[in-house]
């Protein structure tokens, strides 16, 4: 796939996408999470790229939403889906759903949607989804206590590329290796020629190091899992709550066990030996200081209690030899000093919980030569610190290598695990939308030829507009089917505009491949949707001309179009509007378009049209407490009565039922004359007005 052939992908973006493991698969699948891992590609940008790639893959020219109102309907139904997502990823992934005229794309999403609506959005699953995000790639990991060494310039370049986490040094010989060992805790020699060379320090000869990066730099996989630990844990919880099968390359139990041994900073948790060594290194100075105090307190007490007698000749001899207190201690308090040093040593060993080998080194911190006060041997203390630190690093390194070995092969599986959880969120959004709005999968009439499709139009049974600000139970279900060109009449506030919104929503969702808000829906595949909302006030000459031109273009090539128009007569004078609408309908009918025009001039338009245009009506049953009672489903081939007609009929009925006049006749029969002129009664006035509507 030529990445730059995808709409919205230029040279720079193509370079970023090419760094993915399989950019073509990610693009075809609309995998927003994978695309967003490309350098400089945000999740929102990834969604737009995915949508462009899908269009490219299905040879989709776009342009299905041909008017502003059509695009508004799409954004509104899309927002209903987005509102039912939990994760930011799913909200962006939903953006890859768009209405298409391409059968392959519609059927692709339909297969997804049919599976999605079988999902159960349980509270446990939705709660677990709260913690799931696409897995992040950690920033540059640098390990400063370890380095690679080589004598070869080419191997140097290969090492820098393969293991950028470590410094790579060029050495000439074993002496250079020895110098590196003094500056690094561990030196890994890449050349076979160093095998058998004895160098002081931790020097490992590993010619295969570049092929085993997880062993050399266990921090690489560990930093990935540490960075994503909470996200992976949440994804595991989603799989268990939803009873999802894990990816084939992922052992959930092993992955969970590995994560439990990993700290947030990438170190290994839960190892008693490493904890012991860490505490010993950290507490060394304090423990040595306390041990000094123990020895000196013991010695002071011994001196206070000891009755030492020195004869004059002995004292003179000590002075002549330049001896001091140490000699006196050695001669008179040797046992007490030995006991004091032993107490210091035992305290140090016990306080740091040292093993037998470490204890041997620790005993040298306090020498056998009597002194007062007792003081540590700094060289021995440094040696003990080095021994403990080296042991700690060896233990940490081994644990890291072991854990990295356990987790390294799980990296791809962990990504799949998180991606599956995120995709489940998309499915659950569709399932929740379908459940909350009483949706079903629509049936398309693909047809053997265009005539079959054209005859299909659309047929909606028990549809409820999802755009109404009411609960589903409070919305009256609507049945409506149209084939060809139709005028829709009806009373004010009877639901004509809501019906157009319902039709548009059903058509848009169906062409997105998603379930529609109806008990049953059958429709043809439309090339585009032209929805013209009701205009506010009469248009000026320029705007009127532009509107007429738009319909002229549509009439020339509208065979596969669905045209929904709400009260086009408001664009100019009523008489002219009826003529213009009649002409537009004639052109659309001739070209085989499917159209619904809402109009209060249906009767006039029908008379002016040069063909037998169908007129459907949303009929008001009557007035109840001043409110219209309406049958929301249009009556086929019926011109609906207007609201004024209903009101006049109601007044006439009420006046006729008012009773008889004083002479015993009915009110309607009671006519008076005034100077030879007949005076019309109230009932007669209403009756005559009502006759004007016939």
XYZ file of C-alpha atoms in Angstrom:
694
model
C 0.000 0.000 0.000
C 1.270 3.431 -0.949
C 0.816 5.264 2.341
C 0.807 8.672 0.666
C -2.164 7.618 -1.468
C -4.332 7.631 1.666
C -6.339 10.851 2.009
C -4.711 13.110 4.601
C -1.343 11.288 4.645
C 1.608 13.286 3.394
C 5.280 12.473 3.202
C 6.010 13.234 6.861
C 3.050 11.213 8.164
C 3.910 8.336 5.824
C 7.429 8.201 7.292
C 5.993 8.069 10.811
C 3.537 5.309 9.898
C 6.260 3.276 8.189
C 7.929 2.817 11.594
C 5.022 0.615 12.742
C 5.478 -3.157 12.617
C 2.581 -3.613 10.184
C 1.156 -0.235 9.133
C -1.003 -1.698 6.345
C -2.804 -4.057 8.716
C -3.335 -1.276 11.262
C -4.761 0.993 8.555
C -7.094 -1.616 7.083
C -8.366 -2.614 10.523
C -8.885 0.994 11.608
C -6.606 0.204 14.562
C -6.412 3.641 16.139
C -4.330 2.372 19.073
C -1.618 0.954 16.811
C -1.592 4.013 14.538
C -1.282 6.305 17.548
C 2.000 4.626 18.505
C 3.651 6.074 15.394
C 5.903 9.050 16.195
C 3.999 12.319 16.364
C 0.572 10.744 15.689
C -2.079 11.627 18.266
C -5.129 9.458 18.880
C -7.430 11.968 17.150
C -5.099 12.191 14.170
C -4.903 8.390 14.077
C -8.710 8.192 13.844
C -8.751 10.572 10.857
C -5.974 8.621 9.139
C -7.830 5.355 9.765
C -11.014 6.774 8.262
C -9.102 7.905 5.174
C -7.457 4.492 4.866
C -10.813 2.722 5.086
C -12.195 4.923 2.319
C -9.127 4.192 0.218
C -9.416 0.446 0.842
C -13.083 0.369 -0.236
C -12.631 2.764 -3.151
C -15.100 5.078 -1.422
C -15.327 8.533 -3.017
C -16.971 9.988 0.100
C -19.525 12.763 -0.055
C -22.460 10.699 1.221
C -23.473 13.540 3.529
C -24.271 16.151 0.897
C -25.774 18.972 2.990
C -25.156 20.716 6.292
C -28.232 19.176 7.899
C -27.174 15.691 6.764
C -23.790 16.251 8.381
C -25.484 17.504 11.558
C -27.553 14.314 11.744
C -24.380 12.247 11.399
C -22.594 14.167 14.162
C -25.635 13.818 16.435
C -25.988 10.051 16.027
C -22.216 9.681 16.305
C -22.262 11.616 19.582
C -24.878 9.182 20.923
C -22.409 6.372 20.289
C -19.489 8.340 21.724
C -21.416 9.101 24.909
C -21.699 5.372 25.504
C -17.970 4.699 25.360
C -15.839 4.437 28.494
C -12.330 4.961 27.148
C -10.904 7.830 25.130
C -9.690 5.263 22.637
C -13.205 3.966 21.957
C -14.495 7.515 21.535
C -11.850 8.083 18.848
C -12.390 4.644 17.312
C -16.095 5.355 16.880
C -15.025 8.266 14.663
C -13.915 5.728 12.052
C -17.572 4.811 11.465
C -19.031 6.937 8.696
C -21.923 6.548 6.222
C -20.748 5.028 2.968
C -22.369 4.171 -0.328
C -19.971 1.250 -0.820
C -21.511 -2.148 -0.229
C -18.208 -3.684 0.893
C -17.759 -1.114 3.655
C -21.369 -1.366 4.825
C -21.176 -5.151 5.038
C -17.815 -4.986 6.812
C -19.223 -2.874 9.625
C -22.464 -4.856 9.696
C -20.475 -7.994 10.507
C -18.831 -6.117 13.387
C -22.147 -4.668 14.595
C -23.984 -7.997 14.571
C -21.322 -9.383 16.881
C -21.307 -6.219 18.992
C -25.027 -6.234 19.804
C -24.671 -9.681 21.366
C -22.297 -8.283 24.012
C -23.455 -7.765 27.578
C -22.317 -4.400 29.005
C -22.260 -5.515 32.644
C -21.284 -3.024 35.375
C -18.192 -5.106 36.188
C -16.929 -4.858 32.615
C -17.645 -1.127 32.377
C -15.849 -0.509 35.689
C -12.820 -2.491 34.562
C -12.694 -0.540 31.294
C -12.134 2.673 33.256
C -8.477 1.748 33.721
C -7.703 0.591 30.179
C -5.699 2.722 27.781
C -3.547 1.951 24.749
C -0.183 0.737 25.976
C 2.519 3.390 25.953
C 6.078 3.074 24.749
C 8.448 4.298 27.497
C 10.884 7.071 26.771
C 14.589 6.412 26.352
C 15.837 3.944 28.970
C 19.425 4.596 30.056
C 21.468 2.197 32.193
C 24.627 3.890 33.467
C 26.274 1.213 35.600
C 26.700 -1.194 32.665
C 28.472 -0.840 29.308
C 29.330 -2.743 26.160
C 32.930 -3.012 24.972
C 34.367 -3.964 21.606
C 37.536 -3.586 19.580
C 35.648 -3.455 16.256
C 34.234 -0.245 14.748
C 31.479 -2.034 12.812
C 30.409 -3.971 15.888
C 30.419 -0.660 17.773
C 27.872 0.807 15.341
C 25.732 -2.335 15.440
C 25.796 -2.333 19.264
C 24.682 1.288 19.477
C 21.727 0.525 17.234
C 20.763 -2.785 18.837
C 21.159 -1.761 22.489
C 20.898 2.028 22.753
C 20.223 1.793 26.485
C 23.909 1.111 27.255
C 27.065 3.047 26.539
C 29.280 1.376 23.967
C 33.037 1.784 24.385
C 35.875 0.935 22.026
C 38.923 -0.700 23.669
C 42.190 -1.894 22.193
C 43.128 -4.658 24.585
C 42.601 -6.267 27.988
C 44.127 -3.250 29.705
C 41.426 -1.034 28.219
C 38.848 -3.550 29.391
C 40.309 -3.403 32.906
C 40.082 0.375 32.921
C 36.405 0.191 31.946
C 35.775 -2.312 34.732
C 36.979 0.249 37.261
C 34.370 2.729 36.091
C 31.362 0.425 35.525
C 29.746 -2.183 37.726
C 29.496 -4.545 34.768
C 31.320 -4.598 31.436
C 30.038 -6.825 28.645
C 32.728 -7.624 26.097
C 31.357 -8.383 22.653
C 34.525 -9.891 21.161
C 35.337 -13.577 21.304
C 39.002 -12.636 21.605
C 38.457 -11.593 25.220
C 37.436 -15.103 26.255
C 39.758 -16.390 28.967
C 41.145 -12.938 29.811
C 41.291 -12.355 33.556
C 40.299 -8.828 34.544
C 39.433 -7.573 38.010
C 35.785 -6.617 38.272
C 32.547 -7.902 36.746
C 33.482 -8.465 33.103
C 31.352 -10.782 30.977
C 32.336 -11.983 27.520
C 29.133 -12.226 25.476
C 29.631 -12.379 21.688
C 25.876 -13.094 21.369
C 24.816 -10.070 23.407
C 23.286 -8.187 20.484
C 21.000 -11.119 19.741
C 19.878 -11.366 23.390
C 19.018 -7.761 24.351
C 16.551 -8.766 27.090
C 19.351 -10.602 28.910
C 21.806 -7.740 28.545
C 19.317 -4.960 29.234
C 16.398 -6.472 31.162
C 15.372 -2.885 31.901
C 14.023 -2.656 28.331
C 11.071 -5.043 28.708
C 10.700 -4.222 32.395
C 10.338 -0.500 31.733
C 7.588 -1.254 29.209
C 5.658 -3.406 31.647
C 6.279 -1.058 34.575
C 4.988 1.890 32.521
C 1.882 -0.057 31.498
C 1.351 -2.197 34.578
C -1.959 -0.635 35.640
C -3.307 -0.605 32.072
C -2.462 -4.254 31.508
C -3.935 -5.209 34.879
C -7.157 -3.410 33.927
C -7.214 -5.203 30.555
C -6.859 -8.538 32.352
C -9.801 -7.581 34.586
C -11.877 -6.736 31.487
C -11.158 -10.122 29.911
C -12.128 -11.939 33.062
C -15.266 -9.889 33.703
C -16.400 -10.238 30.090
C -15.243 -13.864 29.825
C -13.152 -13.024 26.756
C -10.647 -15.479 25.363
C -7.145 -14.041 25.723
C -4.948 -13.607 22.659
C -3.200 -16.786 21.572
C 0.195 -15.257 22.377
C -0.758 -14.202 25.896
C -0.727 -16.299 29.090
C -2.848 -14.167 31.416
C -1.880 -16.020 34.601
C 1.837 -15.800 33.838
C 1.522 -12.176 32.822
C -0.350 -11.315 35.998
C 2.251 -13.133 38.107
C 5.074 -11.233 36.406
C 3.364 -7.887 36.937
C 2.889 -8.674 40.625
C 6.687 -8.933 40.953
C 7.318 -5.598 39.287
C 7.474 -2.214 40.987
C 6.268 0.967 39.296
C 9.875 2.133 38.851
C 10.873 -1.044 36.997
C 12.585 -2.755 39.929
C 11.680 -6.240 41.092
C 9.369 -6.539 44.066
C 8.747 -9.232 46.618
C 12.219 -10.774 46.932
C 13.351 -11.183 50.534
C 17.030 -11.490 49.688
C 17.064 -8.309 47.598
C 15.153 -6.508 50.332
C 17.728 -7.709 52.894
C 20.665 -6.487 50.839
C 18.984 -3.171 50.072
C 18.369 -2.519 53.761
C 21.935 -3.565 54.614
C 23.429 -1.083 52.143
C 21.119 1.696 53.250
C 21.643 1.087 56.979
C 25.364 0.324 56.918
C 26.686 3.646 58.267
C 24.064 3.826 60.997
C 24.700 0.228 62.045
C 28.482 0.742 62.205
C 28.000 3.883 64.289
C 25.732 2.040 66.716
C 28.223 -0.835 66.916
C 30.974 1.647 67.878
C 28.735 2.934 70.656
C 28.053 -0.600 71.876
C 31.805 -1.358 72.060
C 32.726 1.867 73.798
C 29.899 1.655 76.318
C 30.989 -1.868 77.152
C 34.614 -0.805 77.553
C 33.831 2.239 79.688
C 31.805 0.127 82.045
C 34.630 -2.405 82.291
C 37.178 0.336 83.048
C 34.971 1.819 85.778
C 34.621 -1.511 87.484
C 38.203 -2.705 87.017
C 40.726 -2.143 89.881
C 43.980 -1.736 88.018
C 47.272 -1.589 89.993
C 50.441 -0.487 88.262
C 53.760 -0.666 90.152
C 56.119 2.219 89.797
C 58.701 0.219 87.831
C 56.011 -0.924 85.372
C 54.687 2.613 84.916
C 58.244 3.896 84.390
C 58.884 1.182 81.813
C 55.667 2.057 79.912
C 56.567 5.739 79.856
C 60.127 5.048 78.731
C 58.801 2.975 75.812
C 56.342 5.758 74.880
C 53.392 3.480 75.484
C 49.960 4.885 76.115
C 46.505 3.755 77.084
C 46.411 1.160 74.312
C 49.293 -0.677 75.876
C 47.648 -0.447 79.247
C 44.437 -1.889 77.750
C 46.363 -4.658 76.075
C 48.088 -5.543 79.312
C 45.408 -5.065 81.923
C 42.031 -5.110 80.032
C 42.676 -7.425 77.120
C 39.693 -9.642 77.867
C 37.327 -6.718 78.360
C 38.428 -5.127 75.059
C 37.969 -8.398 73.226
C 34.479 -8.697 74.677
C 33.645 -5.116 73.642
C 34.796 -5.683 70.042
C 32.912 -8.987 69.900
C 29.749 -7.187 71.021
C 30.243 -4.531 68.316
C 30.777 -7.156 65.656
C 27.716 -9.172 66.677
C 25.576 -6.056 66.744
C 26.708 -5.083 63.247
C 26.097 -8.588 61.892
C 22.682 -8.862 63.551
C 21.576 -5.321 62.658
C 22.344 -5.837 58.964
C 21.224 -9.483 58.950
C 24.443 -10.541 57.231
C 25.135 -14.035 55.959
C 28.290 -15.948 56.899
C 30.425 -14.633 54.037
C 29.364 -11.041 54.625
C 29.887 -11.485 58.374
C 33.551 -12.336 57.774
C 34.017 -9.007 56.009
C 31.986 -7.206 58.684
C 34.232 -8.485 61.497
C 37.173 -6.632 59.960
C 35.397 -3.312 60.535
C 36.567 -3.530 64.167
C 40.189 -4.632 64.587
C 41.720 -6.750 67.337
C 44.299 -4.127 68.351
C 43.120 -2.493 71.592
C 42.160 1.185 71.252
C 40.021 3.564 73.172
C 37.634 4.775 72.033
C 36.895 1.893 69.726
C 36.658 3.151 66.116
C 35.764 1.571 62.793
C 38.334 0.658 60.205
C 37.336 2.882 57.266
C 38.945 0.648 54.664
C 37.115 -2.370 56.010
C 33.866 -0.433 56.139
C 34.303 0.586 52.504
C 35.048 -3.001 51.575
C 31.884 -4.181 53.337
C 29.846 -1.525 51.542
C 31.288 -2.611 48.198
C 30.617 -6.265 48.958
C 27.015 -5.592 49.950
C 26.416 -3.258 46.999
C 27.848 -5.776 44.556
C 25.732 -8.538 46.070
C 22.675 -6.324 45.858
C 23.356 -5.498 42.207
C 24.005 -9.135 41.361
C 20.770 -10.153 43.004
C 18.818 -7.328 41.372
C 20.375 -8.133 38.016
C 19.484 -11.797 38.273
C 15.936 -11.005 39.330
C 15.594 -8.509 36.502
C 16.924 -10.988 33.978
C 14.637 -13.743 35.254
C 11.583 -11.481 35.265
C 12.491 -9.962 31.906
C 12.789 -13.486 30.488
C 9.316 -14.285 31.843
C 7.781 -11.093 30.462
C 9.729 -10.389 27.264
C 7.709 -12.814 25.143
C 4.464 -11.431 26.573
C 4.908 -7.929 25.173
C 2.972 -8.517 21.938
C 0.340 -10.469 23.846
C -0.057 -7.644 26.363
C -0.606 -5.171 23.524
C -3.224 -7.468 22.003
C -4.832 -7.878 25.416
C -5.201 -4.121 25.856
C -6.309 -3.633 22.253
C -8.990 -6.312 22.618
C -10.288 -4.655 25.776
C -10.418 -1.288 24.018
C -12.190 -2.794 21.006
C -14.666 -4.385 23.401
C -15.468 -0.882 24.625
C -16.360 0.059 21.027
C -18.577 -3.008 20.732
C -20.262 -2.275 24.051
C -20.973 1.310 22.947
C -22.822 -0.087 19.927
C -24.610 -2.643 22.115
C -25.678 0.011 24.626
C -26.881 2.326 21.851
C -28.859 -0.492 20.238
C -30.438 -1.491 23.536
C -31.293 2.000 24.748
C -32.893 3.082 21.451
C -34.594 -0.190 20.547
C -32.431 -0.771 17.479
C -32.277 -3.589 14.974
C -30.006 -4.395 12.058
C -31.524 -3.032 8.839
C -32.050 -5.019 5.654
C -30.574 -3.645 2.451
C -32.121 -4.362 -0.931
C -28.980 -4.658 -2.995
C -30.918 -5.735 -6.059
C -29.836 -7.400 -9.229
C -30.075 -4.069 -11.016
C -30.672 -0.409 -10.205
C -34.409 -0.717 -10.858
C -34.789 -3.132 -7.955
C -32.950 -0.785 -5.633
C -34.812 2.290 -6.831
C -38.161 0.625 -6.218
C -37.150 -0.214 -2.649
C -36.757 3.346 -1.275
C -37.101 2.885 2.479
C -39.545 1.141 4.777
C -39.409 1.846 8.522
C -41.575 0.035 11.046
C -41.967 1.247 14.643
C -39.181 3.771 14.315
C -38.327 6.138 17.166
C -36.058 9.085 16.525
C -32.976 8.972 18.779
C -32.650 12.729 18.408
C -35.788 13.548 20.391
C -35.141 14.785 23.910
C -37.497 12.236 25.433
C -37.251 8.766 26.872
C -37.809 5.883 24.484
C -41.045 4.924 26.262
C -42.495 8.408 25.700
C -41.846 8.442 21.943
C -44.670 7.254 19.695
C -43.434 4.614 17.236
C -43.741 5.606 13.592
C -44.284 3.505 10.470
C -43.355 5.062 7.150
C -42.325 3.813 3.744
C -41.517 5.750 0.614
C -40.658 4.694 -2.891
C -40.042 7.441 -5.401
C -41.062 11.039 -4.798
C -43.554 11.934 -2.075
C -45.106 15.029 -0.529
C -45.687 14.886 3.221
C -48.508 16.986 4.614
C -49.672 17.400 8.162
C -50.709 19.686 10.961
C -48.302 22.019 12.699
C -46.478 20.289 15.573
C -47.611 16.967 14.156
C -44.099 15.568 13.942
C -43.189 16.095 10.285
C -39.692 17.437 11.032
C -39.114 14.709 13.629
C -40.122 12.161 11.009
C -37.540 13.544 8.574
C -34.938 13.371 11.359
C -35.934 9.750 12.000
C -35.629 8.844 8.312
C -32.254 10.616 8.090
C -31.002 8.887 11.262
C -32.059 5.459 10.018
C -30.456 6.012 6.612
C -27.220 7.422 8.075
C -26.844 4.640 10.658
C -27.702 1.962 8.104
C -25.063 3.254 5.708
C -22.580 3.318 8.599
C -23.299 -0.413 8.922
C -24.850 0.025 12.378
C -28.220 -0.905 13.930
C -31.075 1.546 13.414
C -33.770 2.782 15.850
C -36.713 0.750 14.580
C -38.276 -2.668 14.984
C -37.716 -3.272 11.290
C -36.071 -1.292 8.518
C -35.647 -2.113 4.847
C -33.997 0.257 2.411
C -32.039 0.617 -0.774
C -28.395 1.630 -0.866
C -28.286 5.370 -1.466
C -25.382 7.227 -3.065
C -25.881 10.331 -0.949
C -28.231 12.078 1.451
C -29.506 15.592 0.768
C -31.372 16.896 3.805
C -32.537 20.500 3.607
C -33.786 21.850 6.905
C -36.486 24.451 7.198
C -35.190 27.928 6.371
C -35.810 30.844 8.657
C -37.629 33.514 6.633
C -37.677 34.274 2.928
C -34.329 34.089 1.160
C -32.900 37.083 -0.678
C -32.471 36.885 -4.434
C -28.884 35.606 -4.290
C -29.595 32.896 -1.752
C -32.751 31.892 -3.604
C -30.769 31.536 -6.836
C -28.135 29.424 -5.078
C -30.809 27.106 -3.669
C -32.435 26.626 -7.056
C -29.032 25.890 -8.636
C -28.361 23.267 -5.969
C -31.587 21.463 -6.793
C -30.806 21.759 -10.492
C -27.504 19.926 -9.970
C -29.235 17.309 -7.855
C -31.976 16.769 -10.417
C -29.430 16.055 -13.130
C -27.789 13.122 -11.353
C -29.910 12.154 -8.404
C -30.889 8.590 -9.268
C -29.186 7.156 -6.188
C -29.990 10.100 -3.920
C -32.282 10.395 -0.951
C -33.679 13.921 -0.750
C -35.392 15.162 2.409
C -36.727 18.711 2.352
C -38.563 20.527 5.136
C -40.967 23.278 3.965
C -39.048 24.571 0.971
C -41.940 26.974 0.324
C -40.496 29.302 2.954
C -37.770 30.380 0.517
C -40.085 32.696 -1.431
C -43.746 33.631 -2.020
C -46.242 30.774 -1.572
C -47.515 30.862 -5.180
C -44.018 30.777 -6.652
C -42.897 28.159 -4.144
C -45.572 25.704 -5.250
C -44.466 26.038 -8.876
C -40.777 25.651 -8.043
C -41.315 22.621 -5.807
C -43.511 21.001 -8.458
C -40.750 21.457 -11.020
C -38.101 20.036 -8.680
C -40.255 17.005 -7.922
C -40.798 16.379 -11.613
C -37.036 16.340 -12.253
C -36.314 14.088 -9.253
C -39.053 11.655 -10.242
C -37.751 11.524 -13.805
C -34.252 10.667 -12.540
C -35.439 7.960 -10.142
C -34.495 9.668 -6.881
C -36.177 8.928 -3.572
C -37.536 12.106 -2.002
C -39.769 13.343 0.784
C -40.816 17.016 0.675
C -42.653 18.345 3.719
C -45.035 21.086 2.653
C -48.181 22.909 3.654
C -48.767 23.517 -0.062
C -49.129 19.858 -0.937
C -52.503 20.331 -2.620
C -51.259 23.241 -4.749
C -48.043 21.426 -5.656
C -49.976 18.320 -6.660
C -52.132 20.360 -9.008
C -49.119 22.013 -10.657
C -46.962 18.890 -10.973
C -46.812 17.248 -14.354
C -47.126 13.763 -12.867
C -49.224 11.978 -10.281
C -47.238 12.885 -7.170
C -47.981 10.918 -4.009
C -49.170 12.911 -0.994
C -48.968 11.349 2.465
C -50.398 12.921 5.572
C -49.696 13.013 9.281
C -53.278 13.180 10.434
C -54.504 14.850 13.588
C -57.299 12.874 15.207
C -58.616 15.969 16.937
C -58.106 18.442 19.740
C -58.057 17.264 23.333
C -57.933 19.983 26.001
C -56.581 22.379 23.414
C -53.792 19.985 22.393
C -53.530 18.168 19.083
C -53.977 14.419 19.194
C -51.928 13.108 16.287
C -51.363 9.805 14.562
C -47.596 10.122 14.066
C -47.439 7.514 11.297
C -48.280 9.139 7.942
C -51.386 7.917 6.159
C -50.515 6.902 2.623
C -52.105 8.806 -0.271
C -53.888 11.151 2.078
C -53.796 14.947 2.284
C -53.828 15.697 5.989
C -56.170 18.321 7.349
C -54.629 21.505 8.664
C -54.710 22.729 12.228
C -57.067 25.638 11.392
C -59.550 23.192 9.865
C -59.531 21.114 13.015
C -60.071 24.150 15.207
C -63.000 25.405 13.081
C -64.523 21.915 13.090
C -64.239 21.817 16.867
C -65.925 25.225 17.211
C -68.725 24.235 14.859
C -69.353 21.030 16.771
C -69.418 22.806 20.108
C -71.733 25.542 18.832
C -74.092 22.995 17.267
C -74.319 21.131 20.531
C -75.096 24.234 22.536
C -78.792 23.424 22.532
C -81.952 24.800 20.974
C -83.176 28.394 21.008
C -85.990 29.675 23.093
C -88.504 28.734 20.375
C -87.468 25.136 20.590
C -85.585 25.073 17.276
C -81.926 24.320 16.955
C -79.428 27.079 17.109
C -78.471 26.402 13.483
C -82.054 26.914 12.350
C -82.401 30.185 14.205
C -81.817 32.974 11.679
C -82.852 36.510 12.223
C -83.459 39.345 9.862
C -82.376 42.881 10.339
C -83.976 45.285 7.877
C -84.447 42.455 5.384
C -80.862 41.250 5.763
C -80.295 37.792 7.170
C -78.065 37.660 10.220
C -75.798 34.593 10.340
C -75.757 32.726 13.612
C -72.562 31.557 15.288
C -73.075 27.892 14.296
C -73.760 28.910 10.709
C -70.573 31.022 10.687
C -68.442 28.032 11.754
C -70.238 25.695 9.350
C -69.658 27.978 6.391
C -65.951 28.400 7.337
C -65.600 24.638 7.514
C -67.093 24.280 4.020
C -64.214 26.382 2.648
C -61.784 23.564 3.518
C -63.656 21.035 1.366
